[in-house]
CSV table of C-alpha atoms and ligand atoms in Angstrom, one decimal:
chain,number,residue,atom,x,y,z
A,741,MET,CA,101.6,310.2,244.7
A,742,LYS,CA,105.1,309.0,244.7
A,743,SER,CA,107.1,308.2,241.6
A,744,PRO,CA,107.2,304.5,240.8
A,745,LEU,CA,110.6,303.0,241.4
A,746,GLY,CA,111.9,300.4,239.0
A,747,TYR,CA,114.9,298.3,238.3
A,748,THR,CA,116.8,297.0,235.3
A,749,LEU,CA,115.7,293.6,234.1
A,750,ARG,CA,118.6,291.3,233.1
A,751,ARG,CA,118.5,287.6,232.8
A,752,ASP,CA,120.7,287.4,235.9
A,753,ILE,CA,117.8,288.5,238.2
A,754,ALA,CA,114.8,287.0,236.4
A,755,ASP,CA,114.5,284.1,238.9
A,756,PRO,CA,114.5,286.1,242.1
A,757,LEU,CA,112.1,288.5,240.6
A,758,LEU,CA,109.7,285.7,239.6
A,759,ALA,CA,110.1,284.1,243.0
A,760,GLY,CA,109.1,287.4,244.6
A,761,HIS,CA,112.4,288.0,246.4
A,762,PHE,CA,112.6,291.4,244.9
A,763,ALA,CA,109.6,293.6,244.0
A,764,PRO,CA,110.3,296.8,242.2
A,765,ASP,CA,107.3,298.8,240.9
A,766,PHE,CA,108.3,298.1,237.3
A,767,LEU,CA,111.1,296.6,235.3
A,768,GLU,CA,113.1,298.3,232.6
A,769,LEU,CA,114.5,296.1,229.8
A,770,ALA,CA,116.4,296.7,226.6
A,771,PRO,CA,114.2,295.3,223.8
A,772,GLU,CA,117.4,294.3,221.9
A,773,ASN,CA,118.2,291.8,224.6
A,774,TRP,CA,114.8,290.1,224.5
A,775,ILE,CA,113.5,290.4,220.9
A,776,GLY,CA,113.2,287.1,219.0
A,777,LEU,CA,113.6,284.8,222.0
A,778,GLY,CA,111.9,281.5,222.4
A,779,GLY,CA,112.4,278.6,224.8
A,780,ILE,CA,112.8,279.2,228.5
A,781,TRP,CA,113.5,282.9,228.2
A,782,LYS,CA,110.4,283.7,226.3
A,783,ARG,CA,108.4,281.9,229.0
A,784,LYS,CA,110.2,283.7,231.8
A,785,LEU,CA,109.7,287.1,230.1
A,786,ASP,CA,106.0,286.4,229.7
A,787,GLN,CA,105.7,285.4,233.3
A,788,LEU,CA,107.6,288.5,234.4
A,789,ASN,CA,105.2,290.6,232.3
A,790,GLU,CA,102.3,289.1,234.2
A,791,GLN,CA,103.9,290.2,237.5
A,792,PHE,CA,105.5,293.5,236.5
A,793,ARG,CA,104.9,296.5,234.3
A,794,PHE,CA,107.7,297.0,231.8
A,795,THR,CA,109.4,300.0,230.4
A,796,ALA,CA,111.9,299.9,227.5
A,797,HIS,CA,115.3,301.4,227.2
A,798,GLY,CA,116.6,300.8,223.6
A,799,LEU,CA,120.1,300.3,222.4
A,800,SER,CA,120.1,300.1,218.6
A,801,LEU,CA,118.0,303.0,217.3
A,802,SER,CA,121.0,305.3,216.8
A,803,ILE,CA,118.9,308.5,216.6
A,804,GLY,CA,122.1,310.5,216.3
A,805,SER,CA,123.6,308.8,213.2
A,806,PRO,CA,123.6,310.6,209.9
A,807,GLU,CA,121.5,308.0,208.2
A,808,PRO,CA,117.7,308.1,208.3
A,809,VAL,CA,115.7,306.0,210.9
A,810,ASN,CA,115.9,302.3,210.3
A,811,ILE,CA,112.1,301.9,209.9
A,812,GLU,CA,112.1,298.1,209.6
A,813,GLY,CA,114.1,297.8,212.7
A,814,LEU,CA,111.9,300.2,214.6
A,815,LYS,CA,108.8,298.3,213.5
A,816,VAL,CA,110.3,295.2,215.1
A,817,ILE,CA,110.8,297.2,218.3
A,818,LYS,CA,107.3,298.6,218.1
A,819,GLN,CA,105.8,295.1,217.8
A,820,PHE,CA,107.8,294.1,220.9
A,821,LEU,CA,106.5,297.1,222.8
A,822,ASP,CA,102.9,296.3,221.8
A,823,ASP,CA,103.3,292.6,222.7
A,824,TYR,CA,104.5,293.5,226.3
A,825,ASN,CA,102.2,296.5,226.8
A,826,ILE,CA,105.1,298.9,227.1
A,827,ASP,CA,104.2,302.6,227.0
A,828,ILE,CA,107.6,304.2,227.8
A,829,TYR,CA,110.3,303.7,225.2
A,830,SER,CA,113.5,305.6,225.7
A,831,GLU,CA,116.7,305.8,223.8
A,832,HIS,CA,120.2,307.4,224.0
A,833,LEU,CA,120.8,310.8,222.5
A,834,ALA,CA,123.8,309.4,220.7
A,835,PHE,CA,124.7,307.3,217.7
A,836,SER,CA,125.5,303.6,217.8
A,837,SER,CA,125.6,302.6,214.2
A,838,ILE,CA,127.0,304.3,211.0
A,839,ASP,CA,128.2,303.1,207.6
A,840,ASN,CA,125.7,300.2,207.7
A,841,ALA,CA,127.4,298.8,210.9
A,842,HIS,CA,126.1,298.5,214.4
A,843,MET,CA,128.7,299.2,217.0
A,844,TYR,CA,126.6,298.4,220.1
A,845,GLU,CA,127.8,301.4,222.1
A,846,SER,CA,126.5,304.9,222.5
A,847,MET,CA,128.9,307.4,220.8
A,848,PRO,CA,128.8,311.2,221.1
A,849,ILE,CA,127.1,313.5,218.7
A,850,PRO,CA,128.2,317.0,217.7
A,851,PHE,CA,125.9,319.6,219.4
A,852,THR,CA,125.4,321.6,216.3
A,853,ILE,CA,122.3,323.3,214.8
A,854,GLU,CA,122.4,321.0,211.7
A,855,SER,CA,122.5,317.8,213.8
A,856,LEU,CA,119.7,319.2,215.9
A,857,ASN,CA,117.4,319.6,213.0
A,858,HIS,CA,118.4,316.3,211.6
A,859,ILE,CA,117.7,314.5,214.8
A,860,ALA,CA,114.4,316.4,215.3
A,861,GLU,CA,113.2,315.1,212.0
A,862,LYS,CA,114.3,311.5,212.9
A,863,VAL,CA,112.4,311.9,216.2
A,864,ARG,CA,109.3,312.8,214.2
A,865,VAL,CA,109.6,309.8,212.0
A,866,ALA,CA,110.3,307.5,214.9
A,867,GLN,CA,107.4,308.7,216.9
A,868,GLU,CA,105.1,308.1,213.9
A,869,VAL,CA,106.3,304.5,213.6
A,870,LEU,CA,106.2,303.9,217.3
A,871,GLU,CA,102.8,305.5,217.9
A,872,ARG,CA,104.4,306.6,221.2
A,873,SER,CA,106.6,309.4,222.4
A,874,LEU,CA,110.3,308.8,221.9
A,875,VAL,CA,112.0,309.6,225.2
A,876,LEU,CA,115.7,310.7,224.8
A,877,GLU,CA,118.4,310.3,227.4
A,878,ASN,CA,121.3,312.6,228.2
A,879,VAL,CA,124.3,310.2,227.8
A,880,CYS,CA,127.8,310.2,229.1
A,881,TYR,CA,130.2,311.5,226.5
A,882,TYR,CA,133.9,311.0,226.9
A,883,ILE,CA,135.0,313.3,224.1
A,884,LEU,CA,133.2,316.3,222.8
A,885,PRO,CA,133.0,316.8,219.0
A,886,GLU,CA,133.2,320.4,217.7
A,887,SER,CA,129.9,321.9,218.7
A,888,ASP,CA,127.9,325.1,218.5
A,889,MET,CA,126.2,324.8,221.9
A,890,SER,CA,126.3,323.1,225.2
A,891,GLU,CA,124.7,319.7,225.8
A,892,LEU,CA,122.0,321.3,227.9
A,893,GLN,CA,121.2,323.9,225.3
A,894,TYR,CA,121.1,321.2,222.7
A,895,ILE,CA,118.7,319.0,224.8
A,896,LYS,CA,116.4,322.0,225.4
A,897,GLU,CA,116.3,323.0,221.8
A,898,LEU,CA,115.8,319.5,220.6
A,899,GLN,CA,112.9,319.0,223.0
A,900,GLN,CA,111.3,322.3,221.8
A,901,ILE,CA,111.6,321.4,218.1
A,902,SER,CA,110.8,317.7,218.2
A,903,LYS,CA,108.5,317.5,221.2
A,904,CYS,CA,110.4,314.4,222.3
A,905,GLY,CA,110.2,313.3,226.0
A,906,LEU,CA,113.3,313.5,228.1
A,907,LEU,CA,114.9,310.9,230.1
A,908,LEU,CA,117.0,312.6,232.8
A,909,ASP,CA,119.9,310.4,233.8
A,910,VAL,CA,121.0,312.0,237.1
A,911,SER,CA,124.3,310.1,237.3
A,912,ASN,CA,125.3,310.9,233.7
A,913,VAL,CA,125.0,314.6,234.6
A,914,TYR,CA,127.5,314.1,237.4
A,915,VAL,CA,129.9,312.0,235.2
A,916,ASN,CA,129.8,314.6,232.4
A,917,ALA,CA,130.3,317.5,234.7
A,918,LYS,CA,133.3,315.9,236.3
A,919,ASN,CA,134.8,314.7,233.1
A,920,HIS,CA,134.3,318.0,231.3
A,921,GLY,CA,134.9,320.4,234.2
A,922,TYR,CA,131.6,322.1,234.7
A,923,CYS,CA,129.2,322.2,237.6
A,924,SER,CA,126.3,319.7,237.6
A,925,GLN,CA,124.2,322.1,239.7
A,926,THR,CA,124.3,324.6,236.8
A,927,PHE,CA,123.1,321.9,234.5
A,928,PHE,CA,120.2,321.0,236.8
A,929,ARG,CA,119.3,324.6,237.4
A,930,ASP,CA,118.4,325.2,233.8
A,931,PHE,CA,117.1,321.7,232.9
A,932,PRO,CA,113.6,321.6,231.4
A,933,PHE,CA,112.2,319.3,234.1
A,934,GLU,CA,108.6,319.8,232.9
A,935,HIS,CA,109.4,317.6,229.9
A,936,VAL,CA,111.0,314.8,231.9
A,937,HIS,CA,109.1,311.5,231.3
A,938,TYR,CA,111.5,309.2,233.0
A,939,VAL,CA,114.6,309.3,235.3
A,940,HIS,CA,117.7,307.1,235.6
A,941,VAL,CA,120.1,306.8,238.5
A,942,GLY,CA,123.1,304.5,238.0
A,943,SER,CA,126.6,304.0,239.2
A,944,TYR,CA,130.0,305.0,237.9
A,945,ASP,CA,133.6,303.9,238.2
A,946,THR,CA,135.8,306.5,239.8
A,947,ASN,CA,138.9,304.3,240.0
A,948,GLN,CA,140.3,305.2,236.6
A,949,PRO,CA,143.0,307.9,236.6
A,950,SER,CA,141.7,310.6,234.3
A,951,VAL,CA,138.1,309.8,233.6
A,952,ILE,CA,134.9,308.7,235.4
A,953,PHE,CA,133.1,305.9,233.6
A,954,ASP,CA,129.4,305.3,233.7
A,955,SER,CA,129.5,301.6,234.8
A,956,HIS,CA,126.1,300.4,236.2
A,957,ASP,CA,127.9,297.6,238.0
A,958,ARG,CA,127.9,298.8,241.7
A,959,ALA,CA,125.9,300.6,244.3
A,960,ILE,CA,124.7,304.1,243.4
A,961,ASP,CA,127.1,306.9,244.6
A,962,LYS,CA,125.9,309.2,247.3
A,963,ASN,CA,126.5,312.2,244.9
A,964,THR,CA,123.8,310.8,242.6
A,965,LEU,CA,121.4,310.2,245.5
A,966,TYR,CA,122.1,313.7,246.7
A,967,ASP,CA,121.4,315.2,243.2
A,968,LEU,CA,118.2,313.1,243.0
A,969,LEU,CA,116.9,314.4,246.3
A,970,LYS,CA,117.6,317.9,245.2
A,971,ILE,CA,115.7,317.7,242.0
A,972,LYS,CA,112.9,315.3,242.9
A,973,ASP,CA,110.4,318.0,243.5
A,974,GLU,CA,111.1,319.6,240.1
A,975,ILE,CA,110.2,316.4,238.3
A,976,PRO,CA,106.5,316.0,237.4
A,977,SER,CA,104.7,313.7,239.7
A,978,ASN,CA,104.4,310.0,238.8
A,979,VAL,CA,107.4,310.1,236.5
A,980,PRO,CA,109.1,306.6,236.9
A,981,ILE,CA,112.5,306.5,238.4
A,982,CYS,CA,114.7,303.5,237.4
A,983,LEU,CA,117.8,302.2,239.2
A,984,GLU,CA,120.1,301.1,236.4
A,985,ARG,CA,122.2,298.0,236.9
A,986,GLU,CA,123.8,295.9,234.2
A,987,SER,CA,126.2,293.6,236.0
A,988,ASN,CA,127.3,292.3,239.4
A,989,PHE,CA,123.9,291.2,240.7
A,990,GLU,CA,125.3,289.2,243.6
A,991,PRO,CA,124.5,289.2,246.4
A,992,LEU,CA,120.9,290.0,245.7
A,993,ASP,CA,120.3,291.2,249.3
A,994,GLU,CA,122.6,294.1,248.6
A,995,LEU,CA,120.5,295.2,245.6
A,996,VAL,CA,117.3,294.8,247.5
A,997,ASN,CA,118.6,296.8,250.4
A,998,GLU,CA,119.9,299.5,248.1
A,999,PHE,CA,116.5,299.6,246.4
A,1000,LYS,CA,114.7,299.9,249.7
A,1001,GLY,CA,117.1,302.7,250.8
A,1002,VAL,CA,116.4,304.7,247.7
A,1003,ARG,CA,112.6,304.1,248.1
A,1004,LYS,CA,112.8,305.5,251.7
A,1005,LEU,CA,114.8,308.4,250.6
A,1006,LEU,CA,112.2,309.4,248.1
B,1484,MET,CA,120.0,318.0,207.0
B,1485,ILE,CA,123.2,317.1,208.8
B,1486,SER,CA,126.2,319.1,207.8
B,1487,GLU,CA,129.0,317.7,205.8
B,1488,LYS,CA,131.4,318.5,208.6
B,1489,ASP,CA,129.4,316.6,211.3
B,1490,HIS,CA,128.8,313.7,208.9
B,1491,ILE,CA,132.5,313.4,208.1
B,1492,TRP,CA,133.4,313.7,211.8
B,1493,GLN,CA,131.0,310.9,212.8
B,1494,LYS,CA,132.1,308.6,210.0
B,1495,GLN,CA,135.8,309.2,210.8
B,1496,PHE,CA,135.2,308.7,214.5
B,1497,ALA,CA,133.6,305.4,214.0
B,1498,ARG,CA,136.2,304.3,211.5
B,1499,ASN,CA,139.0,305.2,213.9
B,1500,ILE,CA,137.3,303.1,216.6
B,1501,ARG,CA,137.0,300.1,214.3
B,1502,ARG,CA,140.5,300.5,213.0
B,1503,LYS,CA,142.0,301.2,216.5
B,1504,THR,CA,143.6,304.3,215.2
B,1505,PRO,CA,145.7,305.8,218.0
B,1506,ASP,CA,143.8,309.0,218.7
B,1507,SER,CA,141.2,310.6,221.0
B,1508,SER,CA,138.7,307.8,220.3
B,1509,ALA,CA,140.7,305.5,222.5
B,1510,VAL,CA,138.2,305.4,225.3
B,1511,TYR,CA,135.5,304.4,222.8
B,1512,GLN,CA,137.7,301.8,221.2
B,1513,LYS,CA,138.0,300.1,224.5
B,1514,MET,CA,134.3,300.3,225.3
B,1515,VAL,CA,133.3,299.0,221.9
B,1516,ARG,CA,135.9,296.2,222.0
B,1517,ASP,CA,135.2,295.1,225.6
B,1518,ASN,CA,131.5,294.9,224.9
B,1519,ILE,CA,131.8,292.9,221.7
B,1520,GLN,CA,134.6,290.8,223.1
B,1521,ASP,CA,132.5,289.8,226.2
B,1522,ASN,CA,129.5,288.8,224.1
B,1523,LEU,CA,131.7,286.8,221.7
B,1524,ILE,CA,133.5,285.0,224.5
B,1525,ASN,CA,130.2,283.9,226.0
B,1526,VAL,CA,129.1,282.4,222.8
B,1527,TYR,CA,132.5,280.9,221.7
B,1528,PRO,CA,134.2,279.7,224.9
B,1529,ILE,CA,136.0,276.8,223.3
B,1530,LEU,CA,137.1,278.7,220.1
B,1531,SER,CA,138.5,281.6,222.1
B,1532,HIS,CA,140.3,279.2,224.4
B,1533,LEU,CA,141.8,277.1,221.6
B,1534,LEU,CA,142.9,280.0,219.5
B,1535,GLY,CA,144.9,281.5,222.4
B,1536,VAL,CA,144.8,285.1,223.6
B,1537,LYS,CA,146.8,286.6,220.7
B,1538,ASN,CA,145.0,284.9,217.8
B,1539,TRP,CA,141.6,285.4,219.5
B,1540,ASN,CA,142.2,289.2,220.1
B,1541,ASN,CA,143.4,289.6,216.5
B,1542,LEU,CA,140.3,287.8,215.3
B,1543,VAL,CA,138.0,290.1,217.4
B,1544,ASP,CA,139.9,293.2,216.1
B,1545,ASN,CA,139.5,292.1,212.5
B,1546,PHE,CA,135.9,291.3,213.0
B,1547,ILE,CA,135.2,294.7,214.4
B,1548,GLU,CA,137.2,296.4,211.6
B,1549,LYS,CA,136.2,294.4,208.6
B,1550,HIS,CA,132.7,293.1,209.3
B,1551,SER,CA,129.7,295.4,209.4
B,1552,CYS,CA,127.4,294.0,212.1
B,1553,GLN,CA,123.8,293.9,210.9
B,1554,SER,CA,122.0,292.5,214.0
B,1555,LEU,CA,119.8,294.9,215.8
B,1556,VAL,CA,119.3,292.2,218.4
B,1557,PHE,CA,122.2,291.8,220.8
B,1558,TRP,CA,122.0,288.1,221.4
B,1559,GLN,CA,122.2,287.5,217.7
B,1560,PHE,CA,125.3,289.5,216.6
B,1561,PRO,CA,127.8,286.9,217.8
B,1562,GLY,CA,126.4,284.7,215.1
B,1563,GLU,CA,127.9,287.1,212.6
B,1564,LEU,CA,131.4,286.1,213.7
B,1565,TYR,CA,130.7,282.7,212.0
B,1566,ASP,CA,129.5,284.6,208.8
B,1567,TYR,CA,132.7,286.6,208.9
B,1568,LEU,CA,134.8,283.5,209.3
B,1569,VAL,CA,133.2,281.8,206.3
B,1570,THR,CA,134.5,284.4,203.9
B,1571,GLY,CA,137.6,285.8,205.7
B,1572,GLU,CA,140.6,284.9,207.9
B,1573,LEU,CA,142.3,282.5,205.4
B,1574,ALA,CA,145.5,282.2,207.4
B,1575,LEU,CA,143.6,281.4,210.6
B,1576,LYS,CA,141.6,278.8,208.8
B,1577,LYS,CA,144.8,277.2,207.5
B,1578,GLU,CA,146.3,277.1,211.0
B,1579,TYR,CA,143.1,275.9,212.6
B,1580,PRO,CA,141.3,273.8,210.0
B,1581,PHE,CA,138.5,273.0,212.5
B,1582,ILE,CA,137.7,276.7,213.1
B,1583,LEU,CA,134.6,276.9,210.9
B,1584,ASP,CA,133.1,273.7,212.2
B,1585,LEU,CA,133.8,274.8,215.8
B,1586,ALA,CA,132.4,278.3,215.3
B,1587,LEU,CA,129.2,276.9,213.7
B,1588,TYR,CA,128.8,274.3,216.5
B,1589,GLU,CA,129.2,276.9,219.3
B,1590,TRP,CA,126.9,279.4,217.7
B,1591,SER,CA,124.3,276.8,216.9
B,1592,ILE,CA,124.1,275.7,220.5
B,1593,VAL,CA,123.4,279.3,221.6
B,1594,ASP,CA,121.1,280.0,218.7
B,1595,LEU,CA,119.0,276.9,219.3
B,1596,TYR,CA,118.8,277.8,223.0
B,1597,PHE,CA,117.5,281.3,222.4
B,1598,ARG,CA,115.8,281.2,219.1
B,1599,LYS,CA,112.1,281.8,218.6
B,1600,ASP,CA,109.7,278.9,219.3
B,1601,HIS,CA,108.9,277.1,216.1
B,1602,PRO,CA,107.2,273.8,217.0
B,1603,ALA,CA,106.3,271.3,214.3
B,1604,ILE,CA,102.6,271.9,213.8
B,1605,SER,CA,101.5,269.5,211.1
B,1606,SER,CA,100.1,266.1,211.7
B,1607,ALA,CA,101.7,264.5,208.7
B,1608,PHE,CA,103.6,261.8,210.6
B,1609,ASP,CA,101.4,258.8,211.4
B,1610,GLY,CA,104.0,256.6,212.9
B,1611,THR,CA,104.6,254.7,209.6
B,1612,LEU,CA,107.0,255.0,206.7
B,1613,LYS,CA,104.2,256.0,204.4
B,1614,THR,CA,104.3,259.7,205.3
B,1615,THR,CA,106.9,262.4,205.6
B,1616,PRO,CA,107.2,264.2,208.9
B,1617,VAL,CA,107.3,268.0,209.3
B,1618,PHE,CA,110.3,269.3,211.2
B,1619,SER,CA,110.4,271.7,214.1
B,1620,LYS,CA,112.9,274.6,213.6
B,1621,GLU,CA,114.1,273.9,217.1
B,1622,PHE,CA,116.1,271.1,215.6
B,1623,GLU,CA,119.1,271.0,213.2
B,1624,ILE,CA,121.4,268.5,211.7
B,1625,PHE,CA,125.1,269.0,210.9
B,1626,HIS,CA,127.8,267.3,209.0
B,1627,PHE,CA,131.1,268.3,210.6
B,1628,ASN,CA,134.6,267.4,209.4
B,1629,TYR,CA,136.1,267.7,212.8
B,1630,PRO,CA,134.7,266.3,216.1
B,1631,VAL,CA,134.0,269.7,217.6
B,1632,PHE,CA,131.4,268.3,220.0
B,1633,ASP,CA,134.0,266.0,221.6
B,1634,LYS,CA,134.5,266.9,225.2
B,1635,ASN,CA,138.2,266.0,224.8
B,1636,TRP,CA,139.5,268.9,222.8
B,1637,LYS,CA,142.7,267.0,222.0
B,1638,ASN,CA,140.7,265.0,219.4
B,1639,ILE,CA,139.5,268.1,217.6
B,1640,THR,CA,142.1,267.8,214.7
B,1641,ASN,CA,140.9,264.2,213.8
B,1642,LYS,CA,139.5,264.8,210.4
B,1643,GLY,CA,136.6,262.6,209.4
B,1644,ASN,CA,132.8,262.6,208.9
B,1645,TYR,CA,130.8,263.5,212.0
B,1646,PHE,CA,127.0,263.7,211.9
B,1647,LEU,CA,125.2,265.5,214.7
B,1648,MET,CA,121.7,266.6,215.6
B,1649,ILE,CA,121.3,269.5,217.9
B,1650,TYR,CA,117.9,270.4,219.3
B,1651,ARG,CA,116.0,272.2,222.1
B,1652,ASN,CA,114.4,269.8,224.5
B,1653,GLN,CA,110.7,270.8,224.6
B,1654,THR,CA,110.4,270.1,228.3
B,1655,SER,CA,113.6,271.4,229.9
B,1656,PHE,CA,114.3,273.9,227.1
B,1657,GLU,CA,118.0,272.9,227.3
B,1658,VAL,CA,119.9,272.2,224.1
B,1659,GLU,CA,120.8,268.5,223.6
B,1660,LEU,CA,123.0,266.7,221.1
B,1661,GLN,CA,122.9,263.3,219.5
B,1662,GLN,CA,125.3,261.8,217.1
B,1663,LEU,CA,123.8,260.4,213.9
B,1664,SER,CA,124.8,257.5,211.6
B,1665,PRO,CA,125.6,258.5,208.0
B,1666,LEU,CA,122.4,256.8,206.9
B,1667,LEU,CA,120.3,258.6,209.4
B,1668,PHE,CA,121.9,261.9,208.5
B,1669,THR,CA,121.2,261.2,204.8
B,1670,ILE,CA,117.6,260.4,205.5
B,1671,LEU,CA,117.0,263.4,207.8
B,1672,SER,CA,118.6,265.8,205.4
B,1673,ASN,CA,116.6,264.5,202.4
B,1674,LEU,CA,113.3,264.4,204.4
B,1675,GLN,CA,113.4,268.1,204.6
B,1676,ASN,CA,113.1,268.3,200.8
B,1677,PRO,CA,109.5,269.1,200.0
B,1678,ASP,CA,109.5,267.0,196.8
B,1679,ILE,CA,109.8,263.8,198.9
B,1680,GLN,CA,106.3,262.3,199.3
B,1681,SER,CA,107.0,259.6,201.8
B,1682,ILE,CA,109.8,258.0,203.8
B,1683,GLU,CA,109.4,254.8,201.9
B,1684,GLU,CA,109.9,256.7,198.6
B,1685,LEU,CA,113.1,258.3,200.0
B,1686,LEU,CA,114.5,254.9,201.1
B,1687,ASP,CA,113.9,253.5,197.6
B,1688,LEU,CA,115.6,256.6,196.1
B,1689,ILE,CA,118.6,256.1,198.4
B,1690,THR,CA,118.8,252.5,197.4
B,1691,SER,CA,118.6,253.2,193.7
B,1692,GLU,CA,121.1,256.1,193.8
B,1693,THR,CA,123.7,254.6,196.1
B,1694,ASN,CA,123.2,250.9,195.8
B,1695,PHE,CA,122.9,250.9,199.5
B,1696,LYS,CA,120.4,248.3,200.5
B,1697,ILE,CA,118.3,249.2,203.5
B,1698,ASN,CA,117.3,246.1,205.4
B,1699,GLU,CA,114.2,245.5,207.5
B,1700,GLN,CA,116.0,245.9,210.8
B,1701,GLN,CA,117.3,249.3,209.6
B,1702,LYS,CA,113.7,250.3,208.8
B,1703,VAL,CA,112.5,249.3,212.2
B,1704,ASP,CA,115.4,251.3,213.8
B,1705,LEU,CA,114.5,254.3,211.6
B,1706,LEU,CA,110.9,254.1,212.7
B,1707,MET,CA,111.9,253.9,216.3
B,1708,PHE,CA,114.2,256.9,215.9
B,1709,LEU,CA,111.4,258.9,214.2
B,1710,LYS,CA,108.9,258.0,216.9
B,1711,ASP,CA,111.4,259.2,219.5
B,1712,LEU,CA,111.7,262.5,217.6
B,1713,TYR,CA,107.9,262.6,217.5
B,1714,SER,CA,107.7,262.1,221.2
B,1715,LYS,CA,110.2,264.9,221.7
B,1716,LYS,CA,107.9,267.1,219.5
B,1717,LEU,CA,110.7,267.7,217.0
B,1718,ILE,CA,108.7,266.3,214.2
B,1719,ALA,CA,105.0,266.1,213.6
C,2338,LIG,FE1,120.9,305.9,231.8
């Protein structure tokens, strides 16, 4: 059976989705964009949930921060996941809050043995609260803190110790490889595909002089699609693949055509 | 346990981002700022416009540096700019005396549009002045010192007393505004006090405390107004 193919749910495309103009197999949303809503958006979200399965890609967990897990915050997220029948909850292998302040961005963590053990313990606590696997994503990092090991080694060890699921973001591998001067194929060659629960493909901005930015605002690059094709047989069957898009949803036809193209490719 | 070295690095990195320290965190400084800035501009279009680029950018920088955002939920964190303004930015408040009113007004419109459903679910109001209605939380009243709701921004510095009700329409789910008379504002703000047993009692109280005599026509108008709120499901 083929992997289900999903798309990011943002308010911008809620109406065409509800009207049936675009029909991904599932929708991925950030709980932090939808928690606590009433009014028209609660109704639209409920209607969408009748038509589509949801997956969740969180923003505020900050698994990589030095502080312990924010249990109260995670309980709010868990309630949301329960309310919308969401099984897959992924987060960024990064930190987004520290010193009692949210910064609303994924920031890099040092790939050290101590941070590995610290995060593994936080994963254990989080999974207990969530009553689900926590699925962690390889993020783009634009500077690398002093580390004991490579990102890949870190991910492998963290998975081993914490038994977390992995979200493989195929385009992030390309972005990091380009920005930090290594070969993405080496990363893929040793990646523990058997633990992949979920896959992202997104777009990036190559127009900046010295760095490639993960942007999610345009069509997916052919390099990413090429990488996806190369690794797709390594990924366990039925693992959902999500096309990530956060802005520039017009014209919708282009998104739909891109989506259909990726579907054909797989 | 995380090592002291990693902990210090993470703290310092975040601090450098928030303080815009010229260093290798520059890429993240821009990412954090752009994201927060976009969200704030969406919520405060008039405030950001009236302050001008320089003042607005300074305000955003100060907010990032000095205010520790608590909202886990993304659509709620812009409300913290108002909280920050309440206690900080004295010079800005002096230069733009309407800034607090305007920030509260713009945030309240967004908040009332998005916030959780909270219908009035009692059946206390029987259409007479003998009861007290229960209010929906999709409805708020405000006393502003500046006409921040005036479409003509040139009037915004006209200091005075402006009473407004902002609510979510229960059919269209759009946010709507209505100006209130001082008397209506007084009545509505006091009706939310749980010690008040009936509208009649409140009217007597207002008369005895303020020497303001409420005539029969005003009572008829008040009842009409409350029945309208009732039909809009803002009271029950
Ligand atoms: Fe991703």
